[in-house]
Amino acid sequence: MDDLFKSTTSRRAFLRGSAAAVAGSVAGTAAMAGDGDPLITEVQDWASLTGVGVDEVPYGLPIRFEADVVRRNVEWLTASPISSINFTPIHALDGTITPQGCAFERHHSGAIELSKQDYRLMINGLVDQPLVFSYEDLERFPRENHVYFCECAANTGMEWAGAQLNGVQFTHGMIHNMEYTGVPLRSLLNEAGLGAAGDLSDKWIYVEGADASSNGRSIPMEKALDDVLVAFKANGEALRMEHGYPVRLVVPGWEGNMWIKWLRRIEVSDMAVESREETSKYTDLLEDGTARKWTWVMDAKSVITQPSPQSPISHGPGPIVISGLAWSGHGRITRVDVSRDGGMTWETARLGKQGDAKALTRFYLDTEWDGGEMLLQARAMDETGYVQPTKDQLRALRGENSVYHNNCIQTWHVKTNGEAENVEVS
Amino acid sequence: MSRFLKVICAASVLAAPALAQEKLGLGRAALPDEIAAWDVDVLPDGRGLPEGRGDVLTGEEIFAESCASCHGDFAEGVDNWPVLAGGFDTLGDKDPVKTVGSYWPRLSTLWDYVHRSMPFGAAQTLSDDEVYAITAYILYSNDLVDEDFELSHENFAEFEMYNANGFIIDDRPETEYTLWRDEPCMENCKDSVEITMRASVLNVTPDEETDDGTDEASAAGAVETPGTTGTTDVPGPDPELVAAGEKVFRKCKACHMVGDGAKNRSGPHLNGVIGRVFGTVEGFKYSKGFVAAAEEGRIWDAASMAEFLAKPKAYMKGTKMGFAGLKKDDDIAAILAYLQSLDG
């Protein structure tokens, strides 16, 4: 079937190099000069021969021309790909929903195969009746649908000391945004009964996964009873193995490490466990050598995804859509401003549609490019009135060794040929 | 803590919905044995610790056997694997060294993590006493205890970590959220702007061409070229299979190195493994089964390797390899082709 549709161009080849823009305009002028575009004037194979039958692809993958829209990892970051992270290709996506197949993965002991039949969820600790649920049990609780972003606390973590990785996939790709179907955690806790816990205001839950890393995090009871979901579907279909099939925790607005995958146990306790992932990791070192702990919320953040280093401008001066993503763990995004001159002047972008609370919002600046250099920045505001800070503002308060929670304003230097580079500005 | 407590009281979300909601009668009672099997976390005050003990010298032996291939004999870390020792008083430096000794605030975290999640690739295989011993050794490697120190459930709670008081609870609401909420500047926000740093100077961004799998065909093609060295009559492994095997080998890479300069890590290097006598890579400490096989002179061939990879622990009782095995015959065939393509 591949022979039917031979393409000589791929999107990547099209975008590659500064000649791309020229090639595009040449095709246009040829048509205007009178030589008709053969793609129009000549009958193409796809307009004559037959295509692929409905029995050939029971579950579809993106067409091969989009083969470069994939997760990528940065090998030097970690010792082993088994305990590592990869990045969502946000430079090549639009809208807000992240397809599961290219949504970033982070494992501490690799993604495991755990079937629904073998799945068990235990609730124990300070509950009236410790319980074990099967997967089937979970589907019998009233369920809800919500769209939420999941951002690793280390997203943009390699950029603290300076501009380092040249691509928005690598600087901001530890994020995805999906519509989850699941049961509110409070329903399951209620089923086990919280009478035994007494005063709930100083109680915690400890949640852990079934994989060999046994990733576990402590969550204060208030959050557990608020909006935490025990999810089994994402974007309408079962979770992918790499995102915790068959069941994961969804902790809206809070750092991705708490979204326990392959969720196997929820323990109600009277103190935080202070597990490895909430002491040695996911704590934020400050300049004086002390560290912040329990920094759970992901603050408001935005970034321009197009144009960006992996998604250069492929046309000449004239109309252009500058686009990007904004999100806040505190609620809704209310406004995004874009600067083309490195922060001297700003204009307010259009929100694609009003995003949900704690979910990605797409923004667009529909404007004209004069063909000159730009220093592109985006700045988000959320419903609490918080304004996304600059990198210098963050560094002044935290130093350069926090690793986590870098929500700084990002700058792309767009050159006259349309290429873009990750830079820092004064 | 106080911040979210205030929110709780204001919204009074706590008691009401959780207790008022009717139960559905779903799930079943968790049995004591089941809870004991899964509820193994250890709290900062030592609750959850099983009875047991282990001393530094015992710990040193176990550490060398089970941990040192990644963390180094002296817990100094190999390659990118975590450094566990040293780094004291560097947390405020330009390049802080965060180790168990210099950074971790709780001893319970160390015991709990080793017990549940280590060694990498063979989690939950250490006995309680072994975990006490390893914990004692890591403290010793940080100069926090003497070499005759023994750690047990009895003296555990007395131990205070070096950086126990090095943490503050998230103070962003007071230190940051109050600052960054003014109506932002829209015009004339700065006099001038200059680029102060560029990512291309570092050049550490992965090359997308080699990373996205679209060049597989040409990569497989490249494998064929060694045939030009002369002995072209002997068919090498199928290049497509070799390429597929290289992908499957990602599962093995955490512990086994291959190629130029390959060293032993958690597992021995695998250059030329097919055709080699069992258990004979220099410098690697094999389990008893492999030592015995080496004495017998058993040789790795395709059949024995396939059997081993399908069920490592069944094939070689007591092997240190934590890997569960390859389920798919295709994967085994591919990895065999890949291993055969590696020169000794």
PDB file of N, CA and C in Angstrom, chain A residues 12 16 76 80 124 130-132 166 190-191 201 206 208 213-214 222 264-265 267 270 274 280 283 291-293 297 299 310 330 335 342 344 346 379 384 387 398 401 421-426, chain B residues 5 18 23-26 28 30 38-39 41 47 80 94 103-104 106 109 116-117 166-168 170-172 176-177 180-181 183 185-186 189-190 194 196-200 204-205 208-209 212:
ATOM      1  N   ARG A  12       9.168  17.543   7.552  1.00  0.00           N
ATOM      2  CA  ARG A  12      10.495  17.879   8.047  1.00  0.00           C
ATOM      3  C   ARG A  12      11.380  18.425   6.933  1.00  0.00           C
ATOM      4  N   ARG A  16      13.082  22.042   6.593  1.00  0.00           N
ATOM      5  CA  ARG A  16      14.513  22.058   6.827  1.00  0.00           C
ATOM      6  C   ARG A  16      15.203  23.194   6.088  1.00  0.00           C
ATOM      7  N   TRP A  76      21.619  12.102  27.730  1.00  0.00           N
ATOM      8  CA  TRP A  76      22.592  12.435  28.777  1.00  0.00           C
ATOM      9  C   TRP A  76      21.940  12.807  30.110  1.00  0.00           C
ATOM     10  N   SER A  80      19.842   5.642  32.703  1.00  0.00           N
ATOM     11  CA  SER A  80      19.229   4.529  31.988  1.00  0.00           C
ATOM     12  C   SER A  80      17.866   4.945  31.462  1.00  0.00           C
ATOM     13  N   ASN A 124      -6.088   1.174  52.940  1.00  0.00           N
ATOM     14  CA  ASN A 124      -5.894   0.716  54.318  1.00  0.00           C
ATOM     15  C   ASN A 124      -5.420   1.880  55.177  1.00  0.00           C
ATOM     16  N   PRO A 130     -10.613  -1.643  55.965  1.00  0.00           N
ATOM     17  CA  PRO A 130      -9.679  -1.745  54.834  1.00  0.00           C
ATOM     18  C   PRO A 130     -10.330  -2.558  53.708  1.00  0.00           C
ATOM     19  N   LEU A 131     -10.164  -2.087  52.480  1.00  0.00           N
ATOM     20  CA  LEU A 131     -10.851  -2.716  51.355  1.00  0.00           C
ATOM     21  C   LEU A 131      -9.875  -3.040  50.226  1.00  0.00           C
ATOM     22  N   VAL A 132     -10.295  -4.017  49.412  1.00  0.00           N
ATOM     23  CA  VAL A 132      -9.606  -4.307  48.160  1.00  0.00           C
ATOM     24  C   VAL A 132     -10.628  -4.194  47.035  1.00  0.00           C
ATOM     25  N   ASN A 166      17.656  23.331  22.729  1.00  0.00           N
ATOM     26  CA  ASN A 166      17.159  24.145  21.631  1.00  0.00           C
ATOM     27  C   ASN A 166      15.913  23.533  20.997  1.00  0.00           C
ATOM     28  N   ASN A 190     -14.669   7.164  51.076  1.00  0.00           N
ATOM     29  CA  ASN A 190     -15.950   7.071  51.774  1.00  0.00           C
ATOM     30  C   ASN A 190     -16.391   5.618  51.900  1.00  0.00           C
ATOM     31  N   GLU A 191     -16.111   4.859  50.869  1.00  0.00           N
ATOM     32  CA  GLU A 191     -16.501   3.447  50.893  1.00  0.00           C
ATOM     33  C   GLU A 191     -15.781   2.704  52.017  1.00  0.00           C
ATOM     34  N   SER A 201      -8.308  17.166  59.429  1.00  0.00           N
ATOM     35  CA  SER A 201      -7.555  18.342  58.995  1.00  0.00           C
ATOM     36  C   SER A 201      -6.041  18.131  59.041  1.00  0.00           C
ATOM     37  N   TYR A 206      -1.291   8.246  51.619  1.00  0.00           N
ATOM     38  CA  TYR A 206      -0.062   7.856  50.942  1.00  0.00           C
ATOM     39  C   TYR A 206      -0.482   6.966  49.783  1.00  0.00           C
ATOM     40  N   GLU A 208       0.690   4.685  46.304  1.00  0.00           N
ATOM     41  CA  GLU A 208       1.865   4.049  45.703  1.00  0.00           C
ATOM     42  C   GLU A 208       1.479   3.217  44.490  1.00  0.00           C
ATOM     43  N   SER A 213       9.533   0.331  41.142  1.00  0.00           N
ATOM     44  CA  SER A 213      10.014   1.524  41.844  1.00  0.00           C
ATOM     45  C   SER A 213       9.114   1.835  43.021  1.00  0.00           C
ATOM     46  N   SER A 214       7.881   1.315  42.972  1.00  0.00           N
ATOM     47  CA  SER A 214       6.928   1.531  44.047  1.00  0.00           C
ATOM     48  C   SER A 214       6.817   3.012  44.378  1.00  0.00           C
ATOM     49  N   GLU A 222      -7.052  17.134  52.503  1.00  0.00           N
ATOM     50  CA  GLU A 222      -7.908  18.136  51.868  1.00  0.00           C
ATOM     51  C   GLU A 222      -7.920  17.966  50.350  1.00  0.00           C
ATOM     52  N   ARG A 264      -1.781   1.071  43.221  1.00  0.00           N
ATOM     53  CA  ARG A 264      -2.160  -0.182  43.872  1.00  0.00           C
ATOM     54  C   ARG A 264      -2.593  -0.009  45.321  1.00  0.00           C
ATOM     55  N   ARG A 265      -2.205   1.125  45.948  1.00  0.00           N
ATOM     56  CA  ARG A 265      -2.544   1.220  47.375  1.00  0.00           C
ATOM     57  C   ARG A 265      -2.715   2.675  47.782  1.00  0.00           C
ATOM     58  N   GLU A 267      -3.169   4.639  51.456  1.00  0.00           N
ATOM     59  CA  GLU A 267      -3.151   4.457  52.910  1.00  0.00           C
ATOM     60  C   GLU A 267      -3.485   5.784  53.581  1.00  0.00           C
ATOM     61  N   ASP A 270      -1.435   9.516  59.580  1.00  0.00           N
ATOM     62  CA  ASP A 270      -1.450  10.743  60.389  1.00  0.00           C
ATOM     63  C   ASP A 270      -0.202  11.587  60.157  1.00  0.00           C
ATOM     64  N   GLU A 274       7.210  10.955  53.813  1.00  0.00           N
ATOM     65  CA  GLU A 274       8.511  11.520  53.435  1.00  0.00           C
ATOM     66  C   GLU A 274       9.341  10.471  52.694  1.00  0.00           C
ATOM     67  N   SER A 280      14.423  13.406  48.801  1.00  0.00           N
ATOM     68  CA  SER A 280      15.659  13.540  48.015  1.00  0.00           C
ATOM     69  C   SER A 280      15.362  14.099  46.631  1.00  0.00           C
ATOM     70  N   THR A 283      12.086  18.218  45.859  1.00  0.00           N
ATOM     71  CA  THR A 283      12.233  19.303  46.826  1.00  0.00           C
ATOM     72  C   THR A 283      13.113  20.338  46.136  1.00  0.00           C
ATOM     73  N   ALA A 291      16.065  23.896  51.525  1.00  0.00           N
ATOM     74  CA  ALA A 291      15.228  23.450  50.411  1.00  0.00           C
ATOM     75  C   ALA A 291      13.763  23.552  50.802  1.00  0.00           C
ATOM     76  N   ARG A 292      12.944  23.889  49.806  1.00  0.00           N
ATOM     77  CA  ARG A 292      11.498  23.872  50.030  1.00  0.00           C
ATOM     78  C   ARG A 292      10.990  22.450  49.833  1.00  0.00           C
ATOM     79  N   LYS A 293      10.116  22.020  50.721  1.00  0.00           N
ATOM     80  CA  LYS A 293       9.434  20.746  50.494  1.00  0.00           C
ATOM     81  C   LYS A 293       7.943  20.998  50.339  1.00  0.00           C
ATOM     82  N   VAL A 297       1.951  22.527  43.982  1.00  0.00           N
ATOM     83  CA  VAL A 297       1.196  23.190  42.916  1.00  0.00           C
ATOM     84  C   VAL A 297       2.121  23.642  41.789  1.00  0.00           C
ATOM     85  N   ASP A 299       2.741  26.367  39.216  1.00  0.00           N
ATOM     86  CA  ASP A 299       2.311  27.753  39.021  1.00  0.00           C
ATOM     87  C   ASP A 299       2.074  28.064  37.538  1.00  0.00           C
ATOM     88  N   GLN A 310      12.159  24.042  16.771  1.00  0.00           N
ATOM     89  CA  GLN A 310      11.823  22.875  15.951  1.00  0.00           C
ATOM     90  C   GLN A 310      10.695  23.178  14.964  1.00  0.00           C
ATOM     91  N   HIS A 330      -3.361  26.593  39.634  1.00  0.00           N
ATOM     92  CA  HIS A 330      -4.251  27.287  40.565  1.00  0.00           C
ATOM     93  C   HIS A 330      -5.649  27.492  39.991  1.00  0.00           C
ATOM     94  N   ARG A 335      -5.529  35.255  30.829  1.00  0.00           N
ATOM     95  CA  ARG A 335      -4.953  36.135  29.822  1.00  0.00           C
ATOM     96  C   ARG A 335      -3.539  35.680  29.486  1.00  0.00           C
ATOM     97  N   GLY A 342      11.333  40.973  23.031  1.00  0.00           N
ATOM     98  CA  GLY A 342      12.048  40.577  24.241  1.00  0.00           C
ATOM     99  C   GLY A 342      11.497  41.202  25.514  1.00  0.00           C
ATOM    100  N   MET A 344       9.876  44.359  25.796  1.00  0.00           N
ATOM    101  CA  MET A 344       9.730  45.819  25.874  1.00  0.00           C
ATOM    102  C   MET A 344       8.268  46.220  25.703  1.00  0.00           C
ATOM    103  N   TRP A 346       4.189  44.563  24.854  1.00  0.00           N
ATOM    104  CA  TRP A 346       3.377  43.337  24.892  1.00  0.00           C
ATOM    105  C   TRP A 346       2.028  43.588  24.238  1.00  0.00           C
ATOM    106  N   ARG A 379       3.505  35.447  28.255  1.00  0.00           N
ATOM    107  CA  ARG A 379       3.368  35.692  29.698  1.00  0.00           C
ATOM    108  C   ARG A 379       1.920  35.399  30.084  1.00  0.00           C
ATOM    109  N   THR A 384      -6.149  33.723  39.785  1.00  0.00           N
ATOM    110  CA  THR A 384      -5.790  34.282  41.089  1.00  0.00           C
ATOM    111  C   THR A 384      -5.108  35.643  40.928  1.00  0.00           C
ATOM    112  N   VAL A 387       0.933  36.564  37.889  1.00  0.00           N
ATOM    113  CA  VAL A 387       1.545  36.853  36.595  1.00  0.00           C
ATOM    114  C   VAL A 387       2.824  36.025  36.465  1.00  0.00           C
ATOM    115  N   ARG A 398      15.214  32.263  44.124  1.00  0.00           N
ATOM    116  CA  ARG A 398      15.499  30.842  44.355  1.00  0.00           C
ATOM    117  C   ARG A 398      16.928  30.419  44.018  1.00  0.00           C
ATOM    118  N   ASN A 401      19.627  26.419  41.519  1.00  0.00           N
ATOM    119  CA  ASN A 401      19.703  24.984  41.764  1.00  0.00           C
ATOM    120  C   ASN A 401      18.408  24.347  42.249  1.00  0.00           C
ATOM    121  N   GLU A 421      15.808  30.216  17.890  1.00  0.00           N
ATOM    122  CA  GLU A 421      16.770  29.656  18.835  1.00  0.00           C
ATOM    123  C   GLU A 421      16.366  30.005  20.262  1.00  0.00           C
ATOM    124  N   ASN A 422      16.638  29.082  21.171  1.00  0.00           N
ATOM    125  CA  ASN A 422      16.396  29.306  22.594  1.00  0.00           C
ATOM    126  C   ASN A 422      17.469  30.253  23.141  1.00  0.00           C
ATOM    127  N   VAL A 423      17.040  31.413  23.643  1.00  0.00           N
ATOM    128  CA  VAL A 423      18.016  32.383  24.160  1.00  0.00           C
ATOM    129  C   VAL A 423      17.538  32.948  25.495  1.00  0.00           C
ATOM    130  N   GLU A 424      18.450  33.641  26.163  1.00  0.00           N
ATOM    131  CA  GLU A 424      18.076  34.467  27.306  1.00  0.00           C
ATOM    132  C   GLU A 424      18.338  35.915  26.929  1.00  0.00           C
ATOM    133  N   VAL A 425      17.524  36.809  27.470  1.00  0.00           N
ATOM    134  CA  VAL A 425      17.713  38.227  27.159  1.00  0.00           C
ATOM    135  C   VAL A 425      17.865  39.037  28.445  1.00  0.00           C
ATOM    136  N   SER A 426      18.415  40.229  28.262  1.00  0.00           N
ATOM    137  CA  SER A 426      18.607  41.117  29.408  1.00  0.00           C
ATOM    138  C   SER A 426      17.281  41.706  29.854  1.00  0.00           C
TER     139      SER A 426
ATOM    140  N   LEU B   5      -4.716  24.182  55.934  1.00  0.00           N
ATOM    141  CA  LEU B   5      -5.688  23.974  57.008  1.00  0.00           C
ATOM    142  C   LEU B   5      -6.717  25.096  57.033  1.00  0.00           C
ATOM    143  N   ALA B  18     -17.537  13.442  52.698  1.00  0.00           N
ATOM    144  CA  ALA B  18     -16.906  12.142  52.906  1.00  0.00           C
ATOM    145  C   ALA B  18     -17.757  11.253  53.809  1.00  0.00           C
ATOM    146  N   LYS B  23     -22.689   4.504  51.276  1.00  0.00           N
ATOM    147  CA  LYS B  23     -21.761   3.498  50.761  1.00  0.00           C
ATOM    148  C   LYS B  23     -22.456   2.622  49.728  1.00  0.00           C
ATOM    149  N   LEU B  24     -21.666   2.148  48.747  1.00  0.00           N
ATOM    150  CA  LEU B  24     -22.239   1.325  47.684  1.00  0.00           C
ATOM    151  C   LEU B  24     -22.033  -0.162  47.938  1.00  0.00           C
ATOM    152  N   GLY B  25     -21.248  -0.489  48.957  1.00  0.00           N
ATOM    153  CA  GLY B  25     -21.003  -1.900  49.243  1.00  0.00           C
ATOM    154  C   GLY B  25     -20.102  -2.570  48.222  1.00  0.00           C
ATOM    155  N   LEU B  26     -19.236  -1.772  47.577  1.00  0.00           N
ATOM    156  CA  LEU B  26     -18.326  -2.347  46.585  1.00  0.00           C
ATOM    157  C   LEU B  26     -16.977  -2.683  47.228  1.00  0.00           C
ATOM    158  N   ARG B  28     -14.087  -5.611  48.687  1.00  0.00           N
ATOM    159  CA  ARG B  28     -14.173  -6.618  49.753  1.00  0.00           C
ATOM    160  C   ARG B  28     -13.183  -6.255  50.836  1.00  0.00           C
ATOM    161  N   ALA B  30     -10.044  -6.132  53.053  1.00  0.00           N
ATOM    162  CA  ALA B  30      -8.641  -6.504  52.862  1.00  0.00           C
ATOM    163  C   ALA B  30      -8.219  -7.406  54.015  1.00  0.00           C
ATOM    164  N   TRP B  38       1.581  -5.618  51.464  1.00  0.00           N
ATOM    165  CA  TRP B  38       1.714  -4.381  50.696  1.00  0.00           C
ATOM    166  C   TRP B  38       2.032  -3.160  51.538  1.00  0.00           C
ATOM    167  N   ASP B  39       1.562  -3.150  52.767  1.00  0.00           N
ATOM    168  CA  ASP B  39       1.772  -1.956  53.593  1.00  0.00           C
ATOM    169  C   ASP B  39       3.124  -2.060  54.288  1.00  0.00           C
ATOM    170  N   ASP B  41       5.518   0.603  54.010  1.00  0.00           N
ATOM    171  CA  ASP B  41       6.193   1.886  54.110  1.00  0.00           C
ATOM    172  C   ASP B  41       6.597   2.175  55.552  1.00  0.00           C
ATOM    173  N   ARG B  47       7.751   4.083  62.635  1.00  0.00           N
ATOM    174  CA  ARG B  47       6.623   3.155  62.564  1.00  0.00           C
ATOM    175  C   ARG B  47       6.645   2.435  61.220  1.00  0.00           C
ATOM    176  N   ASN B  80      25.992   8.061  35.369  1.00  0.00           N
ATOM    177  CA  ASN B  80      24.969   9.010  35.798  1.00  0.00           C
ATOM    178  C   ASN B  80      24.178   8.522  37.011  1.00  0.00           C
ATOM    179  N   LYS B  94      27.585  26.656  44.099  1.00  0.00           N
ATOM    180  CA  LYS B  94      27.145  26.738  42.706  1.00  0.00           C
ATOM    181  C   LYS B  94      26.764  25.348  42.181  1.00  0.00           C
ATOM    182  N   TYR B 103      22.031  15.546  52.038  1.00  0.00           N
ATOM    183  CA  TYR B 103      20.729  16.141  51.718  1.00  0.00           C
ATOM    184  C   TYR B 103      19.524  15.454  52.376  1.00  0.00           C
ATOM    185  N   TRP B 104      19.529  14.116  52.418  1.00  0.00           N
ATOM    186  CA  TRP B 104      18.325  13.404  52.859  1.00  0.00           C
ATOM    187  C   TRP B 104      18.021  13.716  54.329  1.00  0.00           C
ATOM    188  N   ARG B 106      15.689  12.248  56.371  1.00  0.00           N
ATOM    189  CA  ARG B 106      15.134  11.179  57.214  1.00  0.00           C
ATOM    190  C   ARG B 106      15.854   9.863  56.961  1.00  0.00           C
ATOM    191  N   THR B 109      13.541   7.241  55.180  1.00  0.00           N
ATOM    192  CA  THR B 109      13.452   7.283  53.718  1.00  0.00           C
ATOM    193  C   THR B 109      14.445   6.310  53.096  1.00  0.00           C
ATOM    194  N   ARG B 116      12.083  -1.269  49.441  1.00  0.00           N
ATOM    195  CA  ARG B 116      10.986  -1.433  48.479  1.00  0.00           C
ATOM    196  C   ARG B 116      11.430  -1.375  47.031  1.00  0.00           C
ATOM    197  N   SER B 117      12.438  -0.582  46.741  1.00  0.00           N
ATOM    198  CA  SER B 117      12.702  -0.252  45.338  1.00  0.00           C
ATOM    199  C   SER B 117      14.084  -0.645  44.842  1.00  0.00           C
ATOM    200  N   GLY B 166      17.103  20.955  57.213  1.00  0.00           N
ATOM    201  CA  GLY B 166      17.417  21.744  56.031  1.00  0.00           C
ATOM    202  C   GLY B 166      16.231  22.076  55.149  1.00  0.00           C
ATOM    203  N   PHE B 167      15.027  21.752  55.593  1.00  0.00           N
ATOM    204  CA  PHE B 167      13.860  21.940  54.721  1.00  0.00           C
ATOM    205  C   PHE B 167      12.830  22.889  55.339  1.00  0.00           C
ATOM    206  N   ILE B 168      12.215  23.679  54.467  1.00  0.00           N
ATOM    207  CA  ILE B 168      11.087  24.513  54.895  1.00  0.00           C
ATOM    208  C   ILE B 168       9.865  24.117  54.072  1.00  0.00           C
ATOM    209  N   ASP B 170       6.764  24.682  51.721  1.00  0.00           N
ATOM    210  CA  ASP B 170       6.487  25.584  50.596  1.00  0.00           C
ATOM    211  C   ASP B 170       6.025  26.959  51.079  1.00  0.00           C
ATOM    212  N   ASP B 171       6.827  27.977  50.783  1.00  0.00           N
ATOM    213  CA  ASP B 171       6.450  29.332  51.204  1.00  0.00           C
ATOM    214  C   ASP B 171       6.171  30.238  50.006  1.00  0.00           C
ATOM    215  N   ARG B 172       5.905  29.660  48.861  1.00  0.00           N
ATOM    216  CA  ARG B 172       5.627  30.490  47.690  1.00  0.00           C
ATOM    217  C   ARG B 172       4.443  31.449  47.899  1.00  0.00           C
ATOM    218  N   GLU B 176       6.299  34.646  46.995  1.00  0.00           N
ATOM    219  CA  GLU B 176       6.228  34.856  45.544  1.00  0.00           C
ATOM    220  C   GLU B 176       4.855  35.330  45.072  1.00  0.00           C
ATOM    221  N   TYR B 177       3.802  34.665  45.534  1.00  0.00           N
ATOM    222  CA  TYR B 177       2.481  34.994  44.990  1.00  0.00           C
ATOM    223  C   TYR B 177       2.088  36.429  45.337  1.00  0.00           C
ATOM    224  N   TRP B 180       4.083  38.699  42.607  1.00  0.00           N
ATOM    225  CA  TRP B 180       3.861  38.608  41.171  1.00  0.00           C
ATOM    226  C   TRP B 180       2.372  38.622  40.845  1.00  0.00           C
ATOM    227  N   ARG B 181       1.720  39.727  41.221  1.00  0.00           N
ATOM    228  CA  ARG B 181       0.304  39.808  40.922  1.00  0.00           C
ATOM    229  C   ARG B 181      -0.119  41.216  40.497  1.00  0.00           C
ATOM    230  N   GLU B 183      -0.752  44.300  37.895  1.00  0.00           N
ATOM    231  CA  GLU B 183      -1.117  44.447  36.488  1.00  0.00           C
ATOM    232  C   GLU B 183       0.185  44.584  35.690  1.00  0.00           C
ATOM    233  N   CYS B 185       3.182  45.238  32.945  1.00  0.00           N
ATOM    234  CA  CYS B 185       3.561  46.305  32.011  1.00  0.00           C
ATOM    235  C   CYS B 185       3.279  45.878  30.570  1.00  0.00           C
ATOM    236  N   MET B 186       2.773  46.771  29.754  1.00  0.00           N
ATOM    237  CA  MET B 186       2.481  46.458  28.350  1.00  0.00           C
ATOM    238  C   MET B 186       3.359  47.256  27.370  1.00  0.00           C
ATOM    239  N   CYS B 189       8.487  48.742  28.642  1.00  0.00           N
ATOM    240  CA  CYS B 189       8.784  47.990  29.860  1.00  0.00           C
ATOM    241  C   CYS B 189      10.289  47.956  30.150  1.00  0.00           C
ATOM    242  N   LYS B 190      11.108  48.088  29.112  1.00  0.00           N
ATOM    243  CA  LYS B 190      12.558  48.191  29.296  1.00  0.00           C
ATOM    244  C   LYS B 190      13.088  49.138  28.229  1.00  0.00           C
ATOM    245  N   GLU B 194      18.989  42.841  25.093  1.00  0.00           N
ATOM    246  CA  GLU B 194      20.102  42.174  24.428  1.00  0.00           C
ATOM    247  C   GLU B 194      20.065  40.685  24.718  1.00  0.00           C
ATOM    248  N   THR B 196      21.634  37.505  25.970  1.00  0.00           N
ATOM    249  CA  THR B 196      22.738  37.276  26.900  1.00  0.00           C
ATOM    250  C   THR B 196      23.240  35.839  26.866  1.00  0.00           C
ATOM    251  N   MET B 197      22.445  34.927  26.274  1.00  0.00           N
ATOM    252  CA  MET B 197      22.885  33.533  26.203  1.00  0.00           C
ATOM    253  C   MET B 197      22.114  32.797  25.122  1.00  0.00           C
ATOM    254  N   ARG B 198      22.803  31.895  24.443  1.00  0.00           N
ATOM    255  CA  ARG B 198      22.181  31.131  23.363  1.00  0.00           C
ATOM    256  C   ARG B 198      22.345  29.639  23.606  1.00  0.00           C
ATOM    257  N   ALA B 199      21.268  28.871  23.313  1.00  0.00           N
ATOM    258  CA  ALA B 199      21.336  27.416  23.501  1.00  0.00           C
ATOM    259  C   ALA B 199      22.314  26.769  22.547  1.00  0.00           C
ATOM    260  N   SER B 200      22.489  27.354  21.350  1.00  0.00           N
ATOM    261  CA  SER B 200      23.341  26.699  20.358  1.00  0.00           C
ATOM    262  C   SER B 200      24.799  26.682  20.787  1.00  0.00           C
ATOM    263  N   VAL B 204      23.730  20.810  23.161  1.00  0.00           N
ATOM    264  CA  VAL B 204      23.440  19.554  23.866  1.00  0.00           C
ATOM    265  C   VAL B 204      22.064  19.011  23.507  1.00  0.00           C
ATOM    266  N   THR B 205      21.419  19.632  22.499  1.00  0.00           N
ATOM    267  CA  THR B 205      20.093  19.179  22.098  1.00  0.00           C
ATOM    268  C   THR B 205      20.228  17.927  21.244  1.00  0.00           C
ATOM    269  N   GLU B 208      17.499  15.114  16.082  1.00  0.00           N
ATOM    270  CA  GLU B 208      16.220  14.459  15.827  1.00  0.00           C
ATOM    271  C   GLU B 208      16.314  13.375  14.763  1.00  0.00           C
ATOM    272  N   GLU B 209      17.218  13.535  13.823  1.00  0.00           N
ATOM    273  CA  GLU B 209      17.279  12.568  12.728  1.00  0.00           C
ATOM    274  C   GLU B 209      17.575  11.160  13.226  1.00  0.00           C
ATOM    275  N   ASP B 212      14.341   9.496  15.945  1.00  0.00           N
ATOM    276  CA  ASP B 212      12.903   9.298  15.797  1.00  0.00           C
ATOM    277  C   ASP B 212      12.514   8.020  15.065  1.00  0.00           C
TER     278      ASP B 212
END
